[in-house]
Short mmCIF file of N, CA and C in Angstrom, two decimals:
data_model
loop_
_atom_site.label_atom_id
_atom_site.label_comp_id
_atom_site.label_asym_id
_atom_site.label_seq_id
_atom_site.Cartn_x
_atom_site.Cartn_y
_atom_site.Cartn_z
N UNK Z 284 -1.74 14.34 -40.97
CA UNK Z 284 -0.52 14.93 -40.46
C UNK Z 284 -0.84 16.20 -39.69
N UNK Z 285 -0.29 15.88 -38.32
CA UNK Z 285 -0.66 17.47 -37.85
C UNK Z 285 0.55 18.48 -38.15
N UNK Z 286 -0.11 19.97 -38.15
CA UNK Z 286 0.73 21.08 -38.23
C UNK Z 286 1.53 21.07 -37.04
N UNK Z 287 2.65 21.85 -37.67
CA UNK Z 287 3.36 22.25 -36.27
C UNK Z 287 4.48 23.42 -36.69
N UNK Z 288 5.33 23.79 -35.90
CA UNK Z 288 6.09 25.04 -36.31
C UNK Z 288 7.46 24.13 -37.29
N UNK Z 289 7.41 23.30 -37.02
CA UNK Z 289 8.73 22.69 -37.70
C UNK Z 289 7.82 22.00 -39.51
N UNK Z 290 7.10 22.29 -39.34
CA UNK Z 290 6.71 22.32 -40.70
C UNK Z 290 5.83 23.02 -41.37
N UNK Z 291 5.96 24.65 -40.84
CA UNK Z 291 4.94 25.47 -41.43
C UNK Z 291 6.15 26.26 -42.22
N UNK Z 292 6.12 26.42 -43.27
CA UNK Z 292 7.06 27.19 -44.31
C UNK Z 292 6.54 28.77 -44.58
N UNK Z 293 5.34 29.08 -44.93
CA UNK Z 293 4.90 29.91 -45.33
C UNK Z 293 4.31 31.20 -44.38
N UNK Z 294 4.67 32.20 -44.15
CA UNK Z 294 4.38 33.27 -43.78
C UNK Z 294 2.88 33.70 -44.30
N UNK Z 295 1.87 34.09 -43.81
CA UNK Z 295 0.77 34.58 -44.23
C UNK Z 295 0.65 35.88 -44.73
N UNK Z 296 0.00 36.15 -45.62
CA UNK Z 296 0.29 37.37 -46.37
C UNK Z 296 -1.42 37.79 -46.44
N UNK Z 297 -1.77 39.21 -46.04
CA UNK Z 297 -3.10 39.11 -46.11
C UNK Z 297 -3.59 40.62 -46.93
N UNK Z 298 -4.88 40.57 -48.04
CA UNK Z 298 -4.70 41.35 -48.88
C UNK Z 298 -6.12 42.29 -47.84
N UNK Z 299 -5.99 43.54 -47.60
CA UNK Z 299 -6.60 44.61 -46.72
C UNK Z 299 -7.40 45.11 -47.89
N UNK Z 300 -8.40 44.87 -47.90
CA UNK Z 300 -9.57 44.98 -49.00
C UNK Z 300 -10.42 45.99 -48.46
N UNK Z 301 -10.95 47.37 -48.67
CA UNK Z 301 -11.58 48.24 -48.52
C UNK Z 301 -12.79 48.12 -49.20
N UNK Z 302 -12.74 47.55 -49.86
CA UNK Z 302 -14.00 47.35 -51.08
C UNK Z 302 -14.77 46.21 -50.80
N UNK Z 303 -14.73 46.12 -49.22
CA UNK Z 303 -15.20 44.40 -49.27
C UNK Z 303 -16.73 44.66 -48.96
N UNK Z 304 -18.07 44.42 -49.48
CA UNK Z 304 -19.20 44.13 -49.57
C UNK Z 304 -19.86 43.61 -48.20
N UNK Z 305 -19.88 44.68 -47.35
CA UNK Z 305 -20.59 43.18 -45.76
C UNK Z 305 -21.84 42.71 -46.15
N UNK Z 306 -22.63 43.29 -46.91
CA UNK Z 306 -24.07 42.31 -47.13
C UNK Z 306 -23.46 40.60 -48.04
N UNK Z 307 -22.13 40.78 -48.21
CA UNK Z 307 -22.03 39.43 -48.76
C UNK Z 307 -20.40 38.87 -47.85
N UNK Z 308 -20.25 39.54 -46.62
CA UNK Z 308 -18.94 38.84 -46.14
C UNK Z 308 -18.85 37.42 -45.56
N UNK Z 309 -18.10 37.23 -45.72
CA UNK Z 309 -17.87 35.50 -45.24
C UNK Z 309 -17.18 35.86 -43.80
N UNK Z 310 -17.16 35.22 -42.62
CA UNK Z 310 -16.74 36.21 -41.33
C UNK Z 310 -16.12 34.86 -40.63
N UNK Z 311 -15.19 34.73 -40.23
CA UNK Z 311 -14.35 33.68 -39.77
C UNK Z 311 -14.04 34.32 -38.41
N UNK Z 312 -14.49 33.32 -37.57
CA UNK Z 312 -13.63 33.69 -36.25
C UNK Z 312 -12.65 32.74 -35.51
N UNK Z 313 -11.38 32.98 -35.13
CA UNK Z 313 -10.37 32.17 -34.35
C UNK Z 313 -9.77 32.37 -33.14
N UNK Z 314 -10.20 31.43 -32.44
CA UNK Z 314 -9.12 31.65 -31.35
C UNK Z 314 -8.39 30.36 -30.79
N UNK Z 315 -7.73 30.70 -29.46
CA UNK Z 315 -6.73 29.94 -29.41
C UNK Z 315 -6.47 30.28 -27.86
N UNK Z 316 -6.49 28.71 -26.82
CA UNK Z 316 -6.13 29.37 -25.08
C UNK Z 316 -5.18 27.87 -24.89
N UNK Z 317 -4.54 26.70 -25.97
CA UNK Z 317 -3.64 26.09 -26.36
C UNK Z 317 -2.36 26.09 -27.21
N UNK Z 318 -1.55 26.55 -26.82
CA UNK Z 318 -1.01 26.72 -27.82
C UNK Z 318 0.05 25.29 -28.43
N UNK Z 319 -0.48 24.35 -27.78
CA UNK Z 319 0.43 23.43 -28.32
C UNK Z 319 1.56 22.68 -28.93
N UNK Z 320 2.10 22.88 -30.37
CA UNK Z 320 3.40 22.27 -30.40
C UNK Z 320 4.17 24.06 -30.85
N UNK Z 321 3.16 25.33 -30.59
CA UNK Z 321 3.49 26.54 -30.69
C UNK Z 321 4.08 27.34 -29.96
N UNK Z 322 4.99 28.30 -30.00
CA UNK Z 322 5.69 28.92 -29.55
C UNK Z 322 4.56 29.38 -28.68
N UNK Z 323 4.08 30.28 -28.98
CA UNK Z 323 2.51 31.04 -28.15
C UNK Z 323 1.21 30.95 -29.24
N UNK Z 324 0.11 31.66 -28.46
CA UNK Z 324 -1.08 31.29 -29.21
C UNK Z 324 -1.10 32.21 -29.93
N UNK Z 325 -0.11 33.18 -30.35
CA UNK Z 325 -0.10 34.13 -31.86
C UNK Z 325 0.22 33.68 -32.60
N UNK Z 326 1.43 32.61 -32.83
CA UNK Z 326 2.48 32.17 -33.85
C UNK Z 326 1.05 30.62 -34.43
N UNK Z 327 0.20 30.20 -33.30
CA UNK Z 327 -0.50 29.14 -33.85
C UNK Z 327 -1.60 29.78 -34.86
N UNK Z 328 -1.86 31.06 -34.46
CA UNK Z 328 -3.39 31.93 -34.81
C UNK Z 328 -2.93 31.96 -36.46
N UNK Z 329 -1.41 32.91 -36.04
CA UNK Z 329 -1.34 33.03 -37.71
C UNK Z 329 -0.43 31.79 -38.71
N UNK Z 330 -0.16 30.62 -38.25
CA UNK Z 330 0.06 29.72 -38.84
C UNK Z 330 -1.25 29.14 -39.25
N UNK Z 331 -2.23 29.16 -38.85
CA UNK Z 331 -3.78 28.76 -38.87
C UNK Z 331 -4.11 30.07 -39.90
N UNK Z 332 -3.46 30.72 -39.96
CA UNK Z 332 -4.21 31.81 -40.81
C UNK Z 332 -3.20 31.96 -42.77
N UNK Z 333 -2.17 31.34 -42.47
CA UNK Z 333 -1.29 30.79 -43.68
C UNK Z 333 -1.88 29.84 -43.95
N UNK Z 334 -2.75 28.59 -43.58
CA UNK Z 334 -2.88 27.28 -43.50
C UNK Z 334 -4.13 27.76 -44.97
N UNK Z 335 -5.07 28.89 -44.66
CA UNK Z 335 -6.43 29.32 -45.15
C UNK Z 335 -6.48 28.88 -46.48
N UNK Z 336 -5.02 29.34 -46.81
CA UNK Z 336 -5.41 29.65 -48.87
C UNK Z 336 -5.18 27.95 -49.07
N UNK Z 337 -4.41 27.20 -48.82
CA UNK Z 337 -4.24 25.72 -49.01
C UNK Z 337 -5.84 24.95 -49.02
N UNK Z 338 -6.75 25.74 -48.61
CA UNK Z 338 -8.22 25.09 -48.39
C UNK Z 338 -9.04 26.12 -49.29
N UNK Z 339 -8.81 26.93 -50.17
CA UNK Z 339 -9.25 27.62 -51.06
C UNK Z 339 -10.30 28.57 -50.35
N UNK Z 340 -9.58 28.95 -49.19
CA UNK Z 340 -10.40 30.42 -48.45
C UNK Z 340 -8.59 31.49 -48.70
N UNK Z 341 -9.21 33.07 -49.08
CA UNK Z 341 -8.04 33.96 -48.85
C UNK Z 341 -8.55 34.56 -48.10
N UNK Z 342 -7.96 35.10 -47.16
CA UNK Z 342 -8.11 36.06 -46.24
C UNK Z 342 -7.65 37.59 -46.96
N UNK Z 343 -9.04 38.46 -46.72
CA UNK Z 343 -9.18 39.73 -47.06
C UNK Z 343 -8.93 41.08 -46.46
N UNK Z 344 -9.69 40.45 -44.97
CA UNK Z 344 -9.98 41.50 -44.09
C UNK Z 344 -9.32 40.55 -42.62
N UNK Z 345 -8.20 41.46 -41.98
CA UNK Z 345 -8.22 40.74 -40.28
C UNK Z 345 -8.37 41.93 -39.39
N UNK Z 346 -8.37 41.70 -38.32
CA UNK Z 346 -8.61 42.06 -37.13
C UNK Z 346 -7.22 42.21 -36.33
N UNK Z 347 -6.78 43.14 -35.37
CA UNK Z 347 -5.69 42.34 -34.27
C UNK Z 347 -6.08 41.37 -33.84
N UNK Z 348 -5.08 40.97 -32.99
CA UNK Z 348 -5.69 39.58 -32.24
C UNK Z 348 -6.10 40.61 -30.50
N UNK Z 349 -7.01 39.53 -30.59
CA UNK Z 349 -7.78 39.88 -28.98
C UNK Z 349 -7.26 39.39 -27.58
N UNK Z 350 -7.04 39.49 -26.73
CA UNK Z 350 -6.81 38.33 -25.26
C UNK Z 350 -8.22 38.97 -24.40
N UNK Z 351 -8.77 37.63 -24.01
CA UNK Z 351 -9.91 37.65 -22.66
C UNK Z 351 -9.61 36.55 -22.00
N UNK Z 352 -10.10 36.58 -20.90
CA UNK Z 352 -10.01 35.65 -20.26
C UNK Z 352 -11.18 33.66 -20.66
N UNK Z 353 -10.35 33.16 -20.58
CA UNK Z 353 -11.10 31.92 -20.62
C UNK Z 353 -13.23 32.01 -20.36
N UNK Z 354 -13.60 31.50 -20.75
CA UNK Z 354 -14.76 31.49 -20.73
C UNK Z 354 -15.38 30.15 -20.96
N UNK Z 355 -15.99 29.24 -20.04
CA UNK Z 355 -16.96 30.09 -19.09
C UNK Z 355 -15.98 29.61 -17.51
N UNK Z 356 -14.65 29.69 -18.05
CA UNK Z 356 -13.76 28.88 -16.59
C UNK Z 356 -12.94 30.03 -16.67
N UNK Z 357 -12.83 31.05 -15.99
CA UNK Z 357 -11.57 31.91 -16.45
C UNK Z 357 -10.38 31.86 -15.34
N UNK Z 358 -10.51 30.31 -14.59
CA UNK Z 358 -8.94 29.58 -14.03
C UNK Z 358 -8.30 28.56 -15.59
N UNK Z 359 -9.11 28.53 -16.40
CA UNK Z 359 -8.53 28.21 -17.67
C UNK Z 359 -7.31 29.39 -18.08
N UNK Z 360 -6.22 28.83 -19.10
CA UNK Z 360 -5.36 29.75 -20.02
C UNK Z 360 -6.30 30.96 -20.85
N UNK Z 361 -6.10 32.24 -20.95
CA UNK Z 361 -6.39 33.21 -21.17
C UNK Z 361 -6.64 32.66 -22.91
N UNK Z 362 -7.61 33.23 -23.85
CA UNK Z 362 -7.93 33.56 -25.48
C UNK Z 362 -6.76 34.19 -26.05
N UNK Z 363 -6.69 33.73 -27.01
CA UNK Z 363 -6.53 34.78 -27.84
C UNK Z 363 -7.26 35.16 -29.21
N UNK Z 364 -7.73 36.00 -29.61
CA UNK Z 364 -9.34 35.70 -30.69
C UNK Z 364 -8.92 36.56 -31.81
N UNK Z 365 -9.25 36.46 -32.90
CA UNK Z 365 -9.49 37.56 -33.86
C UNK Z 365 -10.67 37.28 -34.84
N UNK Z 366 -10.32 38.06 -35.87
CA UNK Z 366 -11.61 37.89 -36.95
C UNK Z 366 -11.48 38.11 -37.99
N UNK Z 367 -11.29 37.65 -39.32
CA UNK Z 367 -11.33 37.60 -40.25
C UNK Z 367 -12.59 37.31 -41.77
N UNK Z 368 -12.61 38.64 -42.47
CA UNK Z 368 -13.05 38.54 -43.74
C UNK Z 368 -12.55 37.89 -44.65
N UNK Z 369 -13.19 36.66 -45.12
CA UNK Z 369 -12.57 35.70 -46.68
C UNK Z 369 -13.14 35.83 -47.45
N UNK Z 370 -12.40 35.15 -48.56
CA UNK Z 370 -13.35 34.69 -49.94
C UNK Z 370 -13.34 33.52 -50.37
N UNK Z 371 -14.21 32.94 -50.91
CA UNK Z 371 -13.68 31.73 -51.03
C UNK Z 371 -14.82 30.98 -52.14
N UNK Z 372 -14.62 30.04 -52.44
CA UNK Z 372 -15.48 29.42 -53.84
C UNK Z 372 -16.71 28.66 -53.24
N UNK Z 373 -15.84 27.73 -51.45
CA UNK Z 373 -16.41 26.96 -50.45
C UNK Z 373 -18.06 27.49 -50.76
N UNK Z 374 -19.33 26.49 -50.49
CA UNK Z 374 -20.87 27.08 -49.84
C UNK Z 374 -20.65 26.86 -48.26
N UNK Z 375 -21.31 27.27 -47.55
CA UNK Z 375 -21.36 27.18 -46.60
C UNK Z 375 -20.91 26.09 -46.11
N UNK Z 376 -21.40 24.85 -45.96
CA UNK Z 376 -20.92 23.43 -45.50
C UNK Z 376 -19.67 23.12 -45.66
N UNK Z 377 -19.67 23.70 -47.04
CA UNK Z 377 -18.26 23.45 -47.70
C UNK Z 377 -16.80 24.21 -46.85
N UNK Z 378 -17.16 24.97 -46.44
CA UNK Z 378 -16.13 26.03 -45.69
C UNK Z 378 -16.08 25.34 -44.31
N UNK Z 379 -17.60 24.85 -43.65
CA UNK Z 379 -17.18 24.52 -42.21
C UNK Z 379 -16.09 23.03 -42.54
N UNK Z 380 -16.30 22.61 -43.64
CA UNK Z 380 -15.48 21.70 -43.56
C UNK Z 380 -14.40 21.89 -43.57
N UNK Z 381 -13.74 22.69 -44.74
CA UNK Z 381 -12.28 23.05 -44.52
C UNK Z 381 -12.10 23.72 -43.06
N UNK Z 382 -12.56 24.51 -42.57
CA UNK Z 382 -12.13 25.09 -41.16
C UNK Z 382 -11.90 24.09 -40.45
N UNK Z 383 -12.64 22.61 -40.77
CA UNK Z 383 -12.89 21.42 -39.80
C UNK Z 383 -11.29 20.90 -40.14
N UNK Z 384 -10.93 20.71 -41.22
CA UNK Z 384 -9.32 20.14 -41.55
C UNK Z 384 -8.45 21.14 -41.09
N UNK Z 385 -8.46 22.60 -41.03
CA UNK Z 385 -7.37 23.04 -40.66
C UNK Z 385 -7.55 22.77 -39.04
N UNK Z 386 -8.62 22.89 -38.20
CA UNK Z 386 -8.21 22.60 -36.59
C UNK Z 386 -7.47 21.15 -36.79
N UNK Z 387 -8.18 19.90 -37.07
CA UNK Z 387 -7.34 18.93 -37.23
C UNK Z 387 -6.31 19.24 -37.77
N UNK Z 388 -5.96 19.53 -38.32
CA UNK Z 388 -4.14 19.83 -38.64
C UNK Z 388 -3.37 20.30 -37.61
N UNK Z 389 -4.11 21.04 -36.38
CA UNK Z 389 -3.38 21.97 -35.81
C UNK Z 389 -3.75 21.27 -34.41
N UNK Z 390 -4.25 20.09 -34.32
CA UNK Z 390 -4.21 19.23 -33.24
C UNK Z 390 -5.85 19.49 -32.27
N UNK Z 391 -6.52 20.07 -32.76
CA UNK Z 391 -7.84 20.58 -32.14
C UNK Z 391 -8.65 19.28 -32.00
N UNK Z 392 -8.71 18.86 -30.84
CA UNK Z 392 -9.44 17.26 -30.38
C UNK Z 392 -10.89 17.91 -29.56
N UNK Z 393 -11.47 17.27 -30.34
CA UNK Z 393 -12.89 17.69 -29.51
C UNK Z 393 -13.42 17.06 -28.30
N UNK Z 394 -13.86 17.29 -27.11
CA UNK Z 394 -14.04 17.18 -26.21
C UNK Z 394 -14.49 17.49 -25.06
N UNK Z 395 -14.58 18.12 -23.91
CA UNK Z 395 -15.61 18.87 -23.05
C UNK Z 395 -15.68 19.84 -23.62
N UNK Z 396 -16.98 20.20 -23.83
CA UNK Z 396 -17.13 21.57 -24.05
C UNK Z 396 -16.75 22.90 -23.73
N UNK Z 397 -15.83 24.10 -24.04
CA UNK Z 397 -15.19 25.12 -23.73
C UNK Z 397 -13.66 24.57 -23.16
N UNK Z 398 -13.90 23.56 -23.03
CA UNK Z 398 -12.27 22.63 -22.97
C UNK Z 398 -10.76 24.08 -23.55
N UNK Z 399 -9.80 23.70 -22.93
CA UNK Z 399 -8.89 25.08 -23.73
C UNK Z 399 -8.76 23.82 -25.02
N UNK Z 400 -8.00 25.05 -26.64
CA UNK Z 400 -8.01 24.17 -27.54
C UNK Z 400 -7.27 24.92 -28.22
N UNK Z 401 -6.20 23.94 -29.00
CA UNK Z 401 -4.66 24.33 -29.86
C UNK Z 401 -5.61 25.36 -31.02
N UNK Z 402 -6.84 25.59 -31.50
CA UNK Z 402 -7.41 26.35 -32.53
C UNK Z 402 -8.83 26.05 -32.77
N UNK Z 403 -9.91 27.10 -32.48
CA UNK Z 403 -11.11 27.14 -32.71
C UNK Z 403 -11.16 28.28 -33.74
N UNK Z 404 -12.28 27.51 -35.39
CA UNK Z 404 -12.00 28.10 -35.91
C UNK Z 404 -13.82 28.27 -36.39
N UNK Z 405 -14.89 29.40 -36.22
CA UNK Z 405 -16.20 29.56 -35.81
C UNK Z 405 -16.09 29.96 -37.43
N UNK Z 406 -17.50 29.62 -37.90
CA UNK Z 406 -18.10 30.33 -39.31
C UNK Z 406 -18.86 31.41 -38.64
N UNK Z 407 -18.94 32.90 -38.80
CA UNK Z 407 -19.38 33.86 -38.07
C UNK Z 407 -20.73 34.44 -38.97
N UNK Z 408 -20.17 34.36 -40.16
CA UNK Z 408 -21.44 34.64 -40.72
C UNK Z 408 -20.71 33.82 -42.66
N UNK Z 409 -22.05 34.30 -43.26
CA UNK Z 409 -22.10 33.68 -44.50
C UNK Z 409 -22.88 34.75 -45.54
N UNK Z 410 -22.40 35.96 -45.76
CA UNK Z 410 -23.07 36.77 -46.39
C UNK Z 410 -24.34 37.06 -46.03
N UNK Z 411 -25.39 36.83 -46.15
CA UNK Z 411 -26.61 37.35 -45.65
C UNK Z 411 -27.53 36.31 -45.19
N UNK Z 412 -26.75 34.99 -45.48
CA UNK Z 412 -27.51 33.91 -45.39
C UNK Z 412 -27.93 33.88 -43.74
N UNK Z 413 -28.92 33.56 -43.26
CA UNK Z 413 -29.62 33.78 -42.13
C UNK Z 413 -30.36 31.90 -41.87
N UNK Z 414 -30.57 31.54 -40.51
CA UNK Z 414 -31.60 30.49 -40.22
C UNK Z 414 -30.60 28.96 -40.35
N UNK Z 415 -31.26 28.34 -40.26
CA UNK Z 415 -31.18 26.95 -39.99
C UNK Z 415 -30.88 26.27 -41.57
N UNK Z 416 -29.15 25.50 -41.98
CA UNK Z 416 -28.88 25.36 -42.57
C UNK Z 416 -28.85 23.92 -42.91
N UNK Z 417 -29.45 23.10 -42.71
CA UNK Z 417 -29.30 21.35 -42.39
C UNK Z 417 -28.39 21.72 -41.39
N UNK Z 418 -28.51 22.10 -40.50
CA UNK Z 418 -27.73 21.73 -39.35
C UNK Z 418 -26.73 23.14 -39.06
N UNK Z 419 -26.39 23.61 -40.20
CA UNK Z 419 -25.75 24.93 -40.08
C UNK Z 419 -26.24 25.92 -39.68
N UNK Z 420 -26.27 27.03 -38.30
CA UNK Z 420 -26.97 27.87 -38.37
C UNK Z 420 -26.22 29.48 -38.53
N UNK Z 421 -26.28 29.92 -39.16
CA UNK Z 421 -25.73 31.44 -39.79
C UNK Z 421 -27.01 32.40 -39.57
N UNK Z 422 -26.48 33.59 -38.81
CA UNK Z 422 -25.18 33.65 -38.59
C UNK Z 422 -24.77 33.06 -37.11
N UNK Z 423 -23.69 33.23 -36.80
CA UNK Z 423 -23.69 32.19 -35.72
C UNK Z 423 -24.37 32.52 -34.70
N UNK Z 424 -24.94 31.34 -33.41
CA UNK Z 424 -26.01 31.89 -32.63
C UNK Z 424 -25.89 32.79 -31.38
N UNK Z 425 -23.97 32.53 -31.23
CA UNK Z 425 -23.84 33.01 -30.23
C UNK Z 425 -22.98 34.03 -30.22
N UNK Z 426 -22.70 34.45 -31.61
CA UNK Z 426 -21.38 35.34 -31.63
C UNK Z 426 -21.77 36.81 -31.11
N UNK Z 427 -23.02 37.12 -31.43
CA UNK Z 427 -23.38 38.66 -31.15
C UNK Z 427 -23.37 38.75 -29.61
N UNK Z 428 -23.22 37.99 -28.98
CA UNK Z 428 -23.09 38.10 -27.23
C UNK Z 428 -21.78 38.04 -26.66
N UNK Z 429 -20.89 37.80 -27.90
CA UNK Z 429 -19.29 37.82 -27.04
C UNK Z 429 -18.74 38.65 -27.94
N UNK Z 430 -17.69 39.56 -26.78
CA UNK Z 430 -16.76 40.55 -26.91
C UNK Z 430 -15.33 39.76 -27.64
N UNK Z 431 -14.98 38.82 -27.62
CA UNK Z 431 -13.96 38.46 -28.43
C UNK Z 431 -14.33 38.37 -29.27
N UNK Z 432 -15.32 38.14 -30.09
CA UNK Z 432 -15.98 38.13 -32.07
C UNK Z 432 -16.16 39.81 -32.05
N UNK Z 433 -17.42 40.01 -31.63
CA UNK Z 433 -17.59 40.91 -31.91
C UNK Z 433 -17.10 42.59 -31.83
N UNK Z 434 -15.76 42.35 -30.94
CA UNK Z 434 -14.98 43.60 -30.48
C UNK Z 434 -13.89 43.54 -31.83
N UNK Z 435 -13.17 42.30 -32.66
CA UNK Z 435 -12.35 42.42 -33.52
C UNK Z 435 -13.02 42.45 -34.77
N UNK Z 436 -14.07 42.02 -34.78
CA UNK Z 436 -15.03 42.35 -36.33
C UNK Z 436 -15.34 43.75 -36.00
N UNK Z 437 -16.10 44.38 -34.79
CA UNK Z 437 -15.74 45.80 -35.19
C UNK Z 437 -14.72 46.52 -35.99
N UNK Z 438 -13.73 46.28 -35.25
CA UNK Z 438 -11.87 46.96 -35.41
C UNK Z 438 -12.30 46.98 -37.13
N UNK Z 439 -12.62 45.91 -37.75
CA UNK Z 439 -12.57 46.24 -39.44
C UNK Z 439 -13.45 45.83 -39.84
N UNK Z 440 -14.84 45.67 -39.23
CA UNK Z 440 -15.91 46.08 -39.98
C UNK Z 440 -17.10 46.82 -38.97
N UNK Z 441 -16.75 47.66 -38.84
CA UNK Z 441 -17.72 48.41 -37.93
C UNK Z 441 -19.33 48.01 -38.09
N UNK Z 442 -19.25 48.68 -39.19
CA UNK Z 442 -20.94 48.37 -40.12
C UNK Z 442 -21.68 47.13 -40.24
N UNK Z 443 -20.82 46.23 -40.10
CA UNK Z 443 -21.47 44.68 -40.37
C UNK Z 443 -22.85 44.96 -39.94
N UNK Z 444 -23.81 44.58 -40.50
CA UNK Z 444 -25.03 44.63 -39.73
C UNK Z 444 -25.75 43.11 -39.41
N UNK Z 445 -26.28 42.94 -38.36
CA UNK Z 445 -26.46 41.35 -37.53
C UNK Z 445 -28.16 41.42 -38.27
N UNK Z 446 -28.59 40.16 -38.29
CA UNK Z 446 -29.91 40.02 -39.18
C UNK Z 446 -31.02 40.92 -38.04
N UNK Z 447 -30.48 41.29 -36.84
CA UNK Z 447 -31.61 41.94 -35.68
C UNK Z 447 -31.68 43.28 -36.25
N UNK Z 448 -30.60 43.63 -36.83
CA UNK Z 448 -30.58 45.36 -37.45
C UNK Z 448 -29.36 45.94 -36.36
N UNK Z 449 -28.75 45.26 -35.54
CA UNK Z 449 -27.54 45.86 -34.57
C UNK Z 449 -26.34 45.66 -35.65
N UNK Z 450 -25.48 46.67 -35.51
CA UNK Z 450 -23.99 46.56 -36.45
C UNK Z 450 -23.53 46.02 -35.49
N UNK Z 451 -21.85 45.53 -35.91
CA UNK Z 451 -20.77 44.82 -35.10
C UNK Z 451 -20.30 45.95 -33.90
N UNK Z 452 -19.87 47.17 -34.45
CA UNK Z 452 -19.83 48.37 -32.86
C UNK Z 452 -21.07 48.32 -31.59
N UNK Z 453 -22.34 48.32 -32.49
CA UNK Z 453 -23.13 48.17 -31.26
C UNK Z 453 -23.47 46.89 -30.57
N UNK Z 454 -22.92 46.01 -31.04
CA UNK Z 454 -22.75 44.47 -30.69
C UNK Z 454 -21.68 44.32 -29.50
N UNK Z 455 -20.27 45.03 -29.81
CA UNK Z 455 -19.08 44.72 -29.34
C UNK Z 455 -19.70 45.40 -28.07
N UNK Z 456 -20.45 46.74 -27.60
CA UNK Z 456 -20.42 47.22 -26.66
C UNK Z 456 -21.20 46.74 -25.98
N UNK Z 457 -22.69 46.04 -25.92
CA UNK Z 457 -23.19 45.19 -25.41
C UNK Z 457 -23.53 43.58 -25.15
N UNK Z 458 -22.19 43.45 -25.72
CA UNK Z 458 -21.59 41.74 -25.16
C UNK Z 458 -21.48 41.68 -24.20
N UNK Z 459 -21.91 40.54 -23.70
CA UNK Z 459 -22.57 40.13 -22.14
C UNK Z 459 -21.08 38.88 -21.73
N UNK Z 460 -20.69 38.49 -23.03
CA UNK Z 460 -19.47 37.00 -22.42
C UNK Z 460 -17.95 37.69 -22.84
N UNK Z 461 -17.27 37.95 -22.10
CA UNK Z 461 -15.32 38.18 -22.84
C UNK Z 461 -15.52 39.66 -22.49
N UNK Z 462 -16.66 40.31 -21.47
CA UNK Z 462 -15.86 41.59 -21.51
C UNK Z 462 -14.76 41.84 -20.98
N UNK Z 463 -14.05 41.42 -20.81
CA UNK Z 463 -12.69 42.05 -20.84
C UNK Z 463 -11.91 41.52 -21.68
N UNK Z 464 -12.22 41.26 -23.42
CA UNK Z 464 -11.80 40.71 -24.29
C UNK Z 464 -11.23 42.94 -24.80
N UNK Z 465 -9.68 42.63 -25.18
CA UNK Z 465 -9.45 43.83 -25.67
C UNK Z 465 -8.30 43.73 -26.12
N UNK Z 466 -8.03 44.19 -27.60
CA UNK Z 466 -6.99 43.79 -28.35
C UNK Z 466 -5.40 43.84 -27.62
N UNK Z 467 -5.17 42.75 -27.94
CA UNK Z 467 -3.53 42.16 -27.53
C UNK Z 467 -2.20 43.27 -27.71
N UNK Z 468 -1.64 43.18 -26.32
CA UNK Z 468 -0.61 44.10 -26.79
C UNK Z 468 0.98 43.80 -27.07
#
């Protein structure tokens, strides 16, 4: 069954955790340049972000949401991105899977690559876990080069530190893809 606004009930409620541990954060990234059976690509971001606890991830830590331009087509519909700290019981595999059911829920059909899409939902990191996972690679390979991950994981986690020894601030400022990714107004 896919999601849609005529059957999302629940408002997302998200607990702002100060105490959250980055040598062990779980780092979720989402965006959205479809907005599909959605009013706009905010109302899908955070219906996708109510959807979380139903798959036994809570959301701890968010981000605003971001807008950049499409990438690597930017005559594509404009991003909208954020970033989120969870918790969750999920191992690694286990989480890309649920992330894998909530895009299917929310109509995310895979297909050309960078294609626009009703919800992309990235595993960003996995606590400290580093390298080649059967197939999983953490932290992700490409996130430290784009300004839409790494400009809203700044916003609330500055410090994150990337396995190179760069934090998420000095990441966000030398992202090479989405610079002109800058929180939504």
């Amino acid at each position: 069954m896919e999601i849609g606004p005529e059957n999302m009930d629940v408002p997302v409620t998200v607990e702002m955790d100060g105490d959250v541990d980055l040598d062990e954060a779980v780092i979720v990234a989402l965006g959205c340049n479809d907005k599909g059976a959605w009013r706009d690509c905010r109302e899908a971001l955070e219906a996708a972000l109510a959807r979380f606890r139903s798959e036994g991830i809570d959301v701890v830590m968010r981000s605003s949401w971001w807008r950049s331009a499409a990438w690597p087509d930017p005559d594509e519909p404009p991003f909208l991105n954020g970033v989120v700290v969870v918790r969750t019981a999920h191992d690694p595999h286990g989480l890309m899977a649920a992330l894998g059911r909530i895009e299917e829920a929310f109509g995310r059909r895979r297909g050309a690559r960078n294609a626009p899409r009703t919800l992309d939902l990235d595993l960003i990191a996995y606590g400290r876990l580093s390298g080649d996972l059967d197939g999983l690679i953490l932290p992700h390979p490409r996130a430290a080069e784009r300004k839409f991950v790494m400009g809203p994981l700044a916003e609330i986690a500055p410090e994150w530190e990337h396995p190179d020894g760069a934090h998420a601030a000095e990441l966000a400022e030398r992202a090479t893809i989405g610079q002109d990714a800058a929180p939504a107004r």
